[in-house]
Short mmCIF file of C-alpha atoms in Angstrom, two decimals:
data_model
loop_
_atom_site.label_atom_id
_atom_site.label_comp_id
_atom_site.label_asym_id
_atom_site.label_seq_id
_atom_site.Cartn_x
_atom_site.Cartn_y
_atom_site.Cartn_z
CA MET F 86 -0.03 0.00 -0.02
CA THR F 87 1.46 3.37 -1.04
CA ALA F 88 1.73 6.32 1.26
CA SER F 89 -0.92 8.28 -0.69
CA VAL F 90 -3.46 5.43 -0.51
CA ARG F 91 -2.81 4.94 3.23
CA SER F 92 -3.23 8.69 3.85
CA ARG F 93 -6.56 8.72 1.96
CA LEU F 94 -7.81 5.71 3.80
CA ILE F 95 -6.86 7.23 7.20
CA ALA F 96 -8.60 10.50 6.29
CA SER F 97 -11.67 8.63 5.13
CA ALA F 98 -11.78 6.66 8.38
CA VAL F 99 -11.48 9.95 10.43
CA ALA F 100 -14.26 11.52 8.40
CA PHE F 101 -16.54 8.57 8.75
CA ALA F 102 -15.86 8.25 12.55
CA LEU F 103 -16.45 11.95 13.00
CA GLY F 104 -19.71 11.82 11.17
CA PHE F 105 -20.86 8.62 12.95
CA GLY F 106 -20.08 10.19 16.33
CA LEU F 107 -21.85 13.53 15.56
CA GLY F 108 -24.84 11.64 14.19
CA ASN F 109 -25.26 9.46 17.33
CA TYR F 110 -24.81 12.41 19.67
CA GLY F 111 -27.44 14.37 17.69
CA ILE F 112 -29.97 11.52 17.74
CA LEU F 113 -29.58 11.08 21.52
CA MET F 114 -29.09 14.60 22.76
CA VAL F 115 -30.36 17.14 20.19
CA SER F 116 -34.05 17.99 19.70
CA ARG F 117 -35.78 19.26 16.63
CA PRO F 118 -35.30 21.41 14.57
CA ASP F 119 -31.59 21.38 15.33
CA LEU F 120 -31.58 17.59 14.98
CA TRP F 121 -31.88 17.87 11.22
CA LEU F 122 -28.75 20.09 11.11
CA TRP F 123 -26.79 17.49 12.99
CA ILE F 124 -27.95 14.78 10.62
CA VAL F 125 -27.04 16.77 7.55
CA VAL F 126 -23.54 17.46 8.89
CA SER F 127 -23.07 13.88 9.96
CA LEU F 128 -24.17 12.56 6.55
CA ALA F 129 -21.68 15.01 4.83
CA PHE F 130 -18.73 13.60 6.88
CA MET F 131 -19.86 9.96 6.45
CA VAL F 132 -20.30 10.33 2.69
CA THR F 133 -16.82 11.86 2.51
CA GLY F 134 -15.48 8.81 4.33
CA ALA F 135 -17.24 6.49 1.98
CA ALA F 136 -16.05 8.36 -1.04
CA GLY F 137 -12.48 8.34 0.31
CA VAL F 138 -12.50 4.51 0.47
CA MET F 139 -13.86 4.33 -3.15
CA PHE F 140 -11.21 6.72 -4.50
CA ALA F 141 -8.32 5.67 -2.25
CA ASP F 142 -6.58 3.83 -5.14
CA THR F 143 -7.19 6.49 -7.80
CA SER F 144 -4.23 7.98 -9.67
CA ARG F 145 -5.63 11.43 -9.35
CA ASP F 146 -4.09 13.87 -6.82
CA VAL F 147 -6.98 13.88 -4.27
CA SER F 148 -6.39 14.84 -0.70
CA PHE F 149 -9.21 13.81 1.51
CA TRP F 150 -7.51 15.50 4.45
CA ALA F 151 -8.07 18.75 2.54
CA VAL F 152 -11.72 17.80 1.95
CA LEU F 153 -12.19 16.98 5.57
CA GLY F 154 -10.49 20.17 6.69
CA LEU F 155 -12.76 22.22 4.33
CA GLU F 156 -15.85 20.55 5.73
CA VAL F 157 -14.75 21.29 9.29
CA LEU F 158 -14.03 24.88 8.32
CA VAL F 159 -17.46 25.28 6.76
CA VAL F 160 -19.20 23.79 9.86
CA LEU F 161 -17.21 26.03 12.22
CA THR F 162 -18.06 29.01 10.05
CA VAL F 163 -21.74 28.31 9.21
CA VAL F 164 -22.80 27.39 12.73
CA PRO F 165 -21.72 30.68 14.39
CA LEU F 166 -23.22 32.60 11.53
CA LEU F 167 -26.49 30.73 11.80
CA TRP F 168 -26.61 31.35 15.56
CA THR F 169 -25.89 35.07 14.95
CA PHE F 170 -28.76 35.19 12.48
CA THR F 171 -31.00 33.37 14.94
CA VAL F 172 -30.22 35.88 17.68
CA ALA F 173 -30.69 38.84 15.34
CA THR F 174 -34.12 37.58 14.10
CA ALA F 175 -35.52 36.42 17.47
CA PRO F 176 -38.65 38.21 18.75
CA ALA F 177 -38.08 41.08 21.06
CA GLY F 178 -37.38 40.17 24.69
CA THR F 179 -36.98 36.40 23.96
CA ALA F 180 -33.76 34.29 23.99
CA PRO F 181 -33.41 31.77 21.19
CA GLN F 182 -33.97 28.19 22.35
CA ALA F 183 -32.59 26.48 19.21
CA LEU F 184 -29.86 27.04 16.70
CA TRP F 185 -32.30 27.09 13.79
CA PRO F 186 -34.23 30.37 13.65
CA GLN F 187 -37.89 30.44 14.57
CA ASP F 188 -40.56 33.19 14.58
CA VAL F 189 -38.26 35.34 12.43
CA THR F 190 -38.55 39.14 12.84
CA TRP F 191 -36.45 41.88 11.16
CA ARG F 192 -36.89 44.46 13.96
CA ALA F 193 -33.23 44.21 15.10
CA PHE F 194 -31.91 45.13 11.65
CA ASP F 195 -33.98 48.28 11.67
CA GLY F 196 -32.69 49.08 15.07
CA ALA F 197 -29.06 48.48 14.05
CA ILE F 198 -29.45 50.81 11.09
CA HIS F 199 -31.04 53.68 13.11
CA SER F 200 -28.87 53.40 16.25
CA ASP F 201 -26.90 56.57 16.74
CA ILE F 202 -24.07 54.74 18.58
CA LEU F 203 -23.69 52.22 15.76
CA GLN F 204 -23.92 54.92 13.08
CA ASP F 205 -21.15 56.92 14.65
CA ALA F 206 -19.05 53.77 15.02
CA ALA F 207 -19.59 52.81 11.35
CA LEU F 208 -18.57 56.31 10.31
CA THR F 209 -15.40 56.03 12.48
CA SER F 210 -14.50 52.73 10.80
CA LEU F 211 -15.09 54.01 7.31
CA LEU F 212 -13.16 57.17 7.93
CA VAL F 213 -10.17 55.59 9.67
CA SER F 214 -9.86 52.71 7.19
CA GLY F 215 -10.38 55.00 4.21
CA LEU F 216 -7.62 57.43 5.26
CA ALA F 217 -5.31 54.45 6.17
CA THR F 218 -5.88 52.89 2.77
CA LEU F 219 -5.27 56.20 0.92
CA ILE F 220 -1.97 56.61 2.70
CA ALA F 221 -0.91 52.95 2.49
CA MET F 222 -1.62 52.27 -1.24
CA PRO F 223 0.88 54.68 -2.82
CA LEU F 224 3.64 53.57 -0.33
CA ALA F 225 2.79 49.98 -0.91
CA VAL F 226 2.94 50.22 -4.71
CA ALA F 227 6.31 51.96 -4.47
CA ALA F 228 7.61 49.33 -2.10
CA ALA F 229 6.23 46.48 -4.24
CA TYR F 230 7.88 47.96 -7.35
CA GLY F 231 11.16 47.97 -5.52
CA PHE F 232 10.64 44.27 -4.51
CA VAL F 233 9.72 43.20 -7.98
CA ARG F 234 11.71 45.41 -10.35
CA VAL F 235 14.74 46.90 -8.56
CA PRO F 236 17.77 44.60 -8.31
CA ALA F 237 19.13 45.17 -4.76
CA ARG F 238 20.60 42.99 -2.04
CA GLY F 239 18.51 42.27 0.98
CA LYS F 240 15.20 42.32 -0.79
CA ARG F 241 14.12 38.98 0.57
CA LEU F 242 15.03 40.04 4.09
CA ALA F 243 13.06 43.26 3.72
CA TYR F 244 10.08 41.37 2.35
CA GLY F 245 10.37 38.97 5.20
CA LEU F 246 10.17 41.89 7.67
CA VAL F 247 6.99 43.06 5.86
CA VAL F 248 5.41 39.65 6.27
CA ALA F 249 6.57 39.55 9.92
CA VAL F 250 4.84 42.87 10.63
CA LEU F 251 1.72 41.52 8.94
CA LEU F 252 1.76 38.50 11.24
CA MET F 253 2.64 40.41 14.37
CA PRO F 254 0.03 40.66 17.14
CA VAL F 255 -0.85 44.37 16.83
CA VAL F 256 -2.22 44.44 20.35
CA ALA F 257 1.32 44.23 21.68
CA LEU F 258 1.85 47.80 20.46
CA ALA F 259 -1.37 49.14 22.16
CA GLY F 260 0.38 50.37 25.28
CA ALA F 261 2.99 52.33 23.31
CA TYR F 262 0.39 53.81 21.05
CA THR F 263 -1.76 54.88 24.01
CA ASP F 264 1.20 56.66 25.61
CA LEU F 265 1.98 58.40 22.35
CA LEU F 266 -1.59 59.55 21.79
CA ASP F 267 -1.74 60.80 25.33
CA ALA F 268 1.53 62.73 24.88
CA PHE F 269 0.03 64.57 21.79
CA ASP F 270 -3.38 64.97 23.58
CA VAL F 271 -5.27 63.20 20.80
CA TYR F 272 -6.34 60.07 22.74
CA GLY F 273 -9.97 59.37 21.84
CA SER F 274 -9.89 61.15 18.53
CA ARG F 275 -10.99 59.44 15.31
CA LEU F 276 -7.99 60.59 13.39
CA ALA F 277 -5.70 59.34 16.13
CA LEU F 278 -6.61 55.79 15.03
CA VAL F 279 -5.20 56.26 11.49
CA PRO F 280 -1.46 55.85 12.26
CA PRO F 281 -1.99 52.64 14.27
CA THR F 282 -4.27 51.35 11.54
CA LEU F 283 -1.41 51.78 9.05
CA VAL F 284 0.33 48.93 10.94
CA LEU F 285 -2.34 46.73 9.50
CA THR F 286 -3.03 48.25 6.07
CA LEU F 287 0.54 49.02 4.95
CA PRO F 288 2.09 45.60 5.18
CA LEU F 289 -1.15 43.93 3.87
CA ALA F 290 -1.10 46.39 0.90
CA ILE F 291 2.52 45.70 0.18
CA TRP F 292 2.07 41.89 0.41
CA LEU F 293 -0.91 41.92 -2.00
CA SER F 294 0.61 44.52 -4.38
CA VAL F 295 3.78 42.43 -4.81
CA THR F 296 1.57 39.66 -6.30
CA VAL F 297 -0.02 42.25 -8.69
CA LEU F 298 3.27 43.76 -9.83
CA ARG F 299 4.96 40.43 -10.17
CA ASP F 300 2.47 39.30 -12.85
CA VAL F 301 2.53 42.49 -14.85
CA PRO F 302 3.87 42.14 -18.42
CA TRP F 303 6.72 44.63 -18.02
CA THR F 304 7.85 44.09 -21.57
CA LEU F 305 4.71 45.97 -22.57
CA LEU F 306 5.98 49.02 -20.64
CA ASP F 307 9.38 48.83 -22.38
CA ALA F 308 7.64 48.58 -25.77
CA VAL F 309 5.32 51.55 -25.05
CA ARG F 310 8.36 53.63 -23.95
CA ALA F 311 10.34 52.55 -26.98
CA ASP F 312 7.59 53.92 -29.21
CA GLY F 313 8.04 57.31 -27.58
CA ALA F 314 4.78 57.28 -25.62
CA THR F 315 3.97 60.33 -23.41
CA PRO F 316 3.22 59.78 -19.68
CA ARG F 317 -0.53 59.97 -20.48
CA GLN F 318 -0.12 57.27 -23.18
CA VAL F 319 1.83 55.14 -20.77
CA LEU F 320 -1.00 55.46 -18.27
CA ARG F 321 -3.62 54.60 -20.94
CA HIS F 322 -1.90 51.76 -22.66
CA PHE F 323 0.09 50.20 -19.85
CA ALA F 324 -0.95 51.23 -16.31
CA ALA F 325 -4.73 51.23 -16.89
CA PRO F 326 -5.01 47.70 -18.34
CA ALA F 327 -2.06 46.01 -16.52
CA LEU F 328 -1.99 47.65 -13.07
CA LEU F 329 -5.18 49.36 -12.15
CA PRO F 330 -7.61 46.42 -12.04
CA GLY F 331 -5.33 44.37 -9.66
CA LEU F 332 -4.45 47.42 -7.55
CA ALA F 333 -8.08 48.46 -7.24
CA VAL F 334 -8.97 45.04 -5.75
CA VAL F 335 -5.99 45.32 -3.44
CA ALA F 336 -7.24 48.69 -2.22
CA LEU F 337 -10.71 47.27 -1.63
CA LEU F 338 -9.29 44.29 0.36
CA VAL F 339 -7.10 46.58 2.42
CA PHE F 340 -10.00 48.88 3.12
CA VAL F 341 -12.25 46.06 4.21
CA ALA F 342 -9.44 44.65 6.38
CA GLY F 343 -9.06 48.08 8.04
CA CYS F 344 -12.77 48.34 8.63
CA ASN F 345 -12.89 44.98 10.42
CA ASP F 346 -10.19 45.37 12.94
CA ALA F 347 -11.39 45.14 16.49
CA VAL F 348 -8.12 44.91 18.47
CA LEU F 349 -6.89 48.48 17.95
CA GLY F 350 -10.37 49.96 18.40
CA VAL F 351 -10.85 48.30 21.72
CA ALA F 352 -7.32 49.05 22.91
CA LEU F 353 -7.13 52.70 21.74
CA SER F 354 -10.68 53.96 22.25
CA PRO F 355 -11.71 55.16 25.72
CA ASP F 356 -15.39 54.31 25.21
CA GLU F 357 -17.79 53.09 22.57
CA ARG F 358 -18.49 56.70 21.41
CA THR F 359 -15.10 56.98 19.82
CA ALA F 360 -14.55 53.33 18.80
CA PRO F 361 -14.88 51.87 15.36
CA LEU F 362 -17.75 49.52 14.71
CA PRO F 363 -16.09 46.09 15.36
CA ALA F 364 -14.88 47.45 18.76
CA THR F 365 -18.30 48.97 19.52
CA LEU F 366 -19.93 45.63 18.91
CA LEU F 367 -17.82 44.33 21.74
CA LEU F 368 -18.23 47.31 24.00
CA ALA F 369 -21.76 48.50 23.42
CA THR F 370 -23.61 45.74 25.32
CA GLY F 371 -26.14 47.57 27.55
CA GLN F 372 -25.73 50.80 25.64
CA VAL F 373 -28.03 49.78 22.74
CA ALA F 374 -31.73 48.87 23.10
CA ASP F 375 -32.15 45.06 22.75
CA SER F 376 -28.37 44.95 22.57
CA SER F 377 -27.90 41.24 21.79
CA SER F 378 -30.17 41.09 18.76
CA VAL F 379 -29.27 44.59 17.57
CA ILE F 380 -25.54 43.92 17.85
CA ALA F 381 -25.99 40.55 16.04
CA ALA F 382 -27.87 42.25 13.28
CA ALA F 383 -25.23 44.98 12.93
CA GLY F 384 -22.54 42.42 12.67
CA LEU F 385 -24.36 40.59 9.81
CA LEU F 386 -24.88 43.90 8.05
CA TRP F 387 -21.21 44.78 8.42
CA MET F 388 -20.24 41.54 6.71
CA LEU F 389 -22.17 42.42 3.55
CA PRO F 390 -19.41 44.49 1.87
CA ALA F 391 -16.88 41.66 2.30
CA ILE F 392 -19.32 39.08 0.96
CA VAL F 393 -20.09 41.33 -2.08
CA LEU F 394 -16.39 41.81 -2.71
CA LEU F 395 -15.83 38.07 -2.62
CA LEU F 396 -18.65 37.52 -5.06
CA LEU F 397 -17.51 40.17 -7.49
CA PHE F 398 -13.85 39.25 -7.61
CA PRO F 399 -13.53 35.60 -6.59
CA ARG F 400 -10.72 34.62 -8.97
CA ARG F 401 -8.64 37.74 -8.48
CA ILE F 402 -8.91 37.50 -4.66
CA ASN F 403 -8.05 33.84 -4.71
CA HIS F 404 -5.03 34.66 -6.86
CA LEU F 405 -3.91 37.51 -4.56
CA LEU F 406 -4.24 35.41 -1.44
CA GLY F 407 -3.05 32.14 -2.91
CA ARG F 408 0.39 33.14 -4.19
CA SER F 409 3.58 34.49 -2.47
CA TYR F 410 6.65 36.46 -3.42
CA ARG F 411 9.49 34.66 -5.16
#
């Protein structure tokens, strides 16, 4: 038995055992309507296990560990989202008794849209992330051009530092930022959140821009210049078709990432009145009428731009996130 066949059989056995265990737990411990959710999830895992046995000896490059991991990821993503939706749509003054929504009402969504606290928080997020993105993108494009086009020693080390900053826990800098903002007497200001947000947006923008610039047909630029093109013609015939589409998606991704940071907002905002929306959703319990359902509804509404972005540019986003600098 080859290693690939053995690995597929082990993954199939794990998937089948996981599904079998979840199914039995659901039948014994879970009541309707949630019981049907448990059965669907269990069947998905068990079918994966059965398929893995059937295709274990195939010559195709199939990883049932990857399939199993994807299924677990979907379950761990869909279940919290479903519970959030159930809380958001529960009738006023009632706590949900099941994961599956019942007696659906949209009152909390109206409350989230018209809440003054949440409106101010959303404006703070949009303003801070927008300014941080506007500052980060020109710097990121220049840095990415250097990484891709300029022959220099130490580029890999510099790029490694960019990735290290991207992976760094930003909350570790919260204390230093708080002291700095206090020293300049701007603690609690919306604009004071812009420089710390650049710690998130700038390395992310550089990392994504490197992928865009690496795939650009630079020979086209050389040809346009050789033909004596003016700067406007270079912009029209090279930059617009080769650079702008990819960099526009990068800017949107960076903007969305900046809007969804909660760590800096919680650490650097004295109260929910000056915090961006993700931080406000953590801090505003008790400050908003029917706080649990309204906050759940606001969280779902805040996800919509990211979902729309993923639906509009799935291939380009997958390309940006799935490749690294060489």
